[in-house]
PDB file of C-alpha atoms in Angstrom:
ATOM      1  CA  UNK A1460       6.736  -2.266 -10.178  1.00  0.00           C
ATOM      2  CA  UNK A1461       7.944  -2.920  -6.635  1.00  0.00           C
ATOM      3  CA  UNK A1462       8.165  -0.078  -4.154  1.00  0.00           C
ATOM      4  CA  UNK A1463      10.572   0.256  -1.260  1.00  0.00           C
ATOM      5  CA  UNK A1464       9.908   2.947   1.334  1.00  0.00           C
ATOM      6  CA  UNK A1465      12.547   4.154   3.749  1.00  0.00           C
ATOM      7  CA  UNK A1466      13.508   7.076   5.955  1.00  0.00           C
ATOM      8  CA  UNK A1467      11.101   6.872   8.846  1.00  0.00           C
ATOM      9  CA  UNK A1468      12.148   7.328  12.440  1.00  0.00           C
ATOM     10  CA  UNK A1469      11.641   9.138  15.708  1.00  0.00           C
ATOM     11  CA  UNK A1470      11.909  12.925  15.763  1.00  0.00           C
ATOM     12  CA  UNK A1471      10.921  15.716  18.118  1.00  0.00           C
ATOM     13  CA  UNK A1472       8.158  18.130  17.233  1.00  0.00           C
ATOM     14  CA  UNK A1473       9.464  20.814  14.917  1.00  0.00           C
ATOM     15  CA  UNK A1474      12.023  18.471  13.416  1.00  0.00           C
ATOM     16  CA  UNK A1475      12.394  17.079   9.906  1.00  0.00           C
ATOM     17  CA  UNK A1476      12.548  13.736   8.151  1.00  0.00           C
ATOM     18  CA  UNK A1477      12.899  12.737   4.522  1.00  0.00           C
ATOM     19  CA  UNK A1478      11.117   9.649   3.262  1.00  0.00           C
ATOM     20  CA  UNK A1479      12.153   7.902   0.070  1.00  0.00           C
ATOM     21  CA  UNK A1480      10.247   5.570  -2.245  1.00  0.00           C
ATOM     22  CA  UNK A1481      12.413   3.634  -4.665  1.00  0.00           C
ATOM     23  CA  UNK A1482      11.106   1.702  -7.653  1.00  0.00           C
ATOM     24  CA  UNK A1483      12.420  -1.636  -8.805  1.00  0.00           C
ATOM     25  CA  UNK A1484      11.326  -3.859 -11.633  1.00  0.00           C
ATOM     26  CA  UNK A1485      10.273  -0.855 -13.651  1.00  0.00           C
ATOM     27  CA  UNK A1486      10.896   2.849 -13.593  1.00  0.00           C
ATOM     28  CA  UNK A1487       8.287   5.397 -12.602  1.00  0.00           C
ATOM     29  CA  UNK A1488       8.259   6.876 -16.121  1.00  0.00           C
ATOM     30  CA  UNK A1489       4.479   7.136 -16.578  1.00  0.00           C
ATOM     31  CA  UNK A1490       3.280   6.726 -13.017  1.00  0.00           C
ATOM     32  CA  UNK A1491       1.721   8.878 -10.371  1.00  0.00           C
ATOM     33  CA  UNK A1492       3.442   8.244  -7.063  1.00  0.00           C
ATOM     34  CA  UNK A1493       1.807   9.100  -3.794  1.00  0.00           C
ATOM     35  CA  UNK A1494       2.323   8.976  -0.056  1.00  0.00           C
ATOM     36  CA  UNK A1495      -0.393   7.938   2.344  1.00  0.00           C
ATOM     37  CA  UNK A1496      -0.325   7.525   6.099  1.00  0.00           C
ATOM     38  CA  UNK A1497      -2.261   5.575   8.672  1.00  0.00           C
ATOM     39  CA  UNK A1498      -2.332   6.279  12.377  1.00  0.00           C
ATOM     40  CA  UNK A1499      -3.552   3.694  14.908  1.00  0.00           C
ATOM     41  CA  UNK A1500      -7.321   3.407  14.842  1.00  0.00           C
ATOM     42  CA  UNK A1501      -7.648   5.711  11.838  1.00  0.00           C
ATOM     43  CA  UNK A1502      -8.228   5.207   8.153  1.00  0.00           C
ATOM     44  CA  UNK A1503      -5.445   5.529   5.634  1.00  0.00           C
ATOM     45  CA  UNK A1504      -5.250   9.117   4.430  1.00  0.00           C
ATOM     46  CA  UNK A1505      -3.667  10.895   1.490  1.00  0.00           C
ATOM     47  CA  UNK A1506      -0.556  12.980   2.144  1.00  0.00           C
ATOM     48  CA  UNK A1507       0.965  13.981  -1.194  1.00  0.00           C
ATOM     49  CA  UNK A1508       1.408  12.811  -4.773  1.00  0.00           C
ATOM     50  CA  UNK A1509       3.410  13.658  -7.869  1.00  0.00           C
ATOM     51  CA  UNK A1510       3.007  12.900 -11.546  1.00  0.00           C
ATOM     52  CA  UNK A1511       6.319  11.551 -12.784  1.00  0.00           C
ATOM     53  CA  UNK A1512       5.759  12.824 -16.323  1.00  0.00           C
ATOM     54  CA  UNK A1513       4.487  16.317 -15.630  1.00  0.00           C
ATOM     55  CA  UNK A1514       5.784  17.015 -12.140  1.00  0.00           C
ATOM     56  CA  UNK A1515       2.313  18.115 -11.039  1.00  0.00           C
ATOM     57  CA  UNK A1516       1.818  17.709  -7.311  1.00  0.00           C
ATOM     58  CA  UNK A1517      -1.022  17.496  -4.839  1.00  0.00           C
ATOM     59  CA  UNK A1518      -0.961  17.865  -1.061  1.00  0.00           C
ATOM     60  CA  UNK A1519      -3.352  17.268   1.773  1.00  0.00           C
ATOM     61  CA  UNK A1520      -4.348  20.526   3.433  1.00  0.00           C
ATOM     62  CA  UNK A1521      -2.847  19.317   6.699  1.00  0.00           C
ATOM     63  CA  UNK A1522       0.677  19.170   5.253  1.00  0.00           C
ATOM     64  CA  UNK A1523       0.706  22.068   2.781  1.00  0.00           C
ATOM     65  CA  UNK A1524       3.629  24.366   3.419  1.00  0.00           C
ATOM     66  CA  UNK A1525       5.402  21.769   5.554  1.00  0.00           C
ATOM     67  CA  UNK A1526       5.878  18.747   3.270  1.00  0.00           C
ATOM     68  CA  UNK A1527       7.388  18.683  -0.200  1.00  0.00           C
ATOM     69  CA  UNK A1528       7.215  15.787  -2.649  1.00  0.00           C
ATOM     70  CA  UNK A1529       9.843  15.539  -5.366  1.00  0.00           C
ATOM     71  CA  UNK A1530      11.255  13.090  -7.885  1.00  0.00           C
ATOM     72  CA  UNK A1531      14.811  11.991  -8.617  1.00  0.00           C
ATOM     73  CA  UNK A1532      14.848  10.733 -12.173  1.00  0.00           C
ATOM     74  CA  UNK A1533      18.381   9.367 -12.001  1.00  0.00           C
ATOM     75  CA  UNK A1534      17.483   7.084  -9.104  1.00  0.00           C
ATOM     76  CA  UNK A1535      13.814   6.442  -9.963  1.00  0.00           C
ATOM     77  CA  UNK A1536      12.981   7.591  -6.465  1.00  0.00           C
ATOM     78  CA  UNK A1537      10.345   9.857  -4.985  1.00  0.00           C
ATOM     79  CA  UNK A1538      11.135  11.803  -1.830  1.00  0.00           C
ATOM     80  CA  UNK A1539       8.855  13.306   0.780  1.00  0.00           C
ATOM     81  CA  UNK A1540      10.597  16.054   2.720  1.00  0.00           C
ATOM     82  CA  UNK A1541       8.735  16.614   5.967  1.00  0.00           C
ATOM     83  CA  UNK A1542       9.507  19.766   7.946  1.00  0.00           C
ATOM     84  CA  UNK A1543       7.953  21.297  11.049  1.00  0.00           C
ATOM     85  CA  UNK A1544       6.704  17.894  12.100  1.00  0.00           C
ATOM     86  CA  UNK A1545       3.890  17.706  14.615  1.00  0.00           C
ATOM     87  CA  UNK A1546       2.801  14.862  16.919  1.00  0.00           C
ATOM     88  CA  UNK A1547      -0.302  14.571  14.714  1.00  0.00           C
ATOM     89  CA  UNK A1548       1.979  13.472  11.854  1.00  0.00           C
ATOM     90  CA  UNK A1549       2.771  10.251  13.715  1.00  0.00           C
ATOM     91  CA  UNK A1550       1.714   7.333  11.528  1.00  0.00           C
ATOM     92  CA  UNK A1551       2.917   4.563   9.289  1.00  0.00           C
ATOM     93  CA  UNK A1552       3.682   6.134   5.929  1.00  0.00           C
ATOM     94  CA  UNK A1553       3.139   4.177   2.710  1.00  0.00           C
ATOM     95  CA  UNK A1554       4.226   4.979  -0.807  1.00  0.00           C
ATOM     96  CA  UNK A1555       1.982   3.948  -3.655  1.00  0.00           C
ATOM     97  CA  UNK A1556       1.972   4.183  -7.420  1.00  0.00           C
ATOM     98  CA  UNK A1557      -0.477   3.982 -10.269  1.00  0.00           C
ATOM     99  CA  UNK A1558      -0.419   3.951 -14.050  1.00  0.00           C
ATOM    100  CA  UNK A1559      -3.899   5.479 -14.027  1.00  0.00           C
ATOM    101  CA  UNK A1560      -4.246   9.163 -14.738  1.00  0.00           C
ATOM    102  CA  UNK A1561      -5.915  10.918 -11.860  1.00  0.00           C
ATOM    103  CA  UNK A1562      -8.300  13.788 -12.222  1.00  0.00           C
ATOM    104  CA  UNK A1563      -9.891  15.936  -9.618  1.00  0.00           C
ATOM    105  CA  UNK A1564     -10.396  14.190  -6.325  1.00  0.00           C
ATOM    106  CA  UNK A1565      -9.107  10.824  -7.544  1.00  0.00           C
ATOM    107  CA  UNK A1566      -5.577  11.971  -6.756  1.00  0.00           C
ATOM    108  CA  UNK A1567      -6.474  11.557  -3.098  1.00  0.00           C
ATOM    109  CA  UNK A1568      -8.131   8.144  -3.214  1.00  0.00           C
ATOM    110  CA  UNK A1569      -6.203   5.017  -2.188  1.00  0.00           C
ATOM    111  CA  UNK A1570      -8.349   3.100  -4.655  1.00  0.00           C
ATOM    112  CA  UNK A1571      -6.570   4.802  -7.563  1.00  0.00           C
ATOM    113  CA  UNK A1572      -3.211   3.331  -6.603  1.00  0.00           C
ATOM    114  CA  UNK A1573      -2.524  -0.283  -7.473  1.00  0.00           C
ATOM    115  CA  UNK A1574       1.050  -0.699  -6.265  1.00  0.00           C
ATOM    116  CA  UNK A1575       1.962  -0.284  -2.619  1.00  0.00           C
ATOM    117  CA  UNK A1576       5.195  -0.444  -0.705  1.00  0.00           C
ATOM    118  CA  UNK A1577       5.682  -1.567   2.852  1.00  0.00           C
ATOM    119  CA  UNK A1578       5.140   1.125   5.452  1.00  0.00           C
ATOM    120  CA  UNK A1579       7.733   3.115   7.302  1.00  0.00           C
ATOM    121  CA  UNK A1580       7.012   4.359  10.817  1.00  0.00           C
ATOM    122  CA  UNK A1581       7.209   8.064  11.587  1.00  0.00           C
ATOM    123  CA  UNK A1582       6.923   9.025  15.245  1.00  0.00           C
ATOM    124  CA  UNK A1583       6.915  12.662  16.346  1.00  0.00           C
ATOM    125  CA  UNK A1584       7.317  13.272  20.057  1.00  0.00           C
ATOM    126  CA  UNK A1585       5.983  16.379  21.773  1.00  0.00           C
TER     127      UNK A1585
END
């Protein structure tokens, strides 16, 4: 499956953006799809993920209550709605997918995900 991320941009603190991750080549039918981000000089970190089959979701503590991950079955697309953005959210955001079934902490590990899209830059100004 190929992943195409879009929706990044520049926004002021407190603003909102919606990222999209579209699948091509295959549908997401049995995948877990996640979003990760990487700020300059930092390691890639987990943001959110959703199981396409069950709709179960996971969020990093830093984004709970502000970000929402959802799936659009008709378009085989996963969205990440980001509200109340903070300068600390500035990073390149990557979508990723896996056919593996996560359990426990593996949801949050980049190593679980074997398909990655190109990044999309999110910049939040103070």
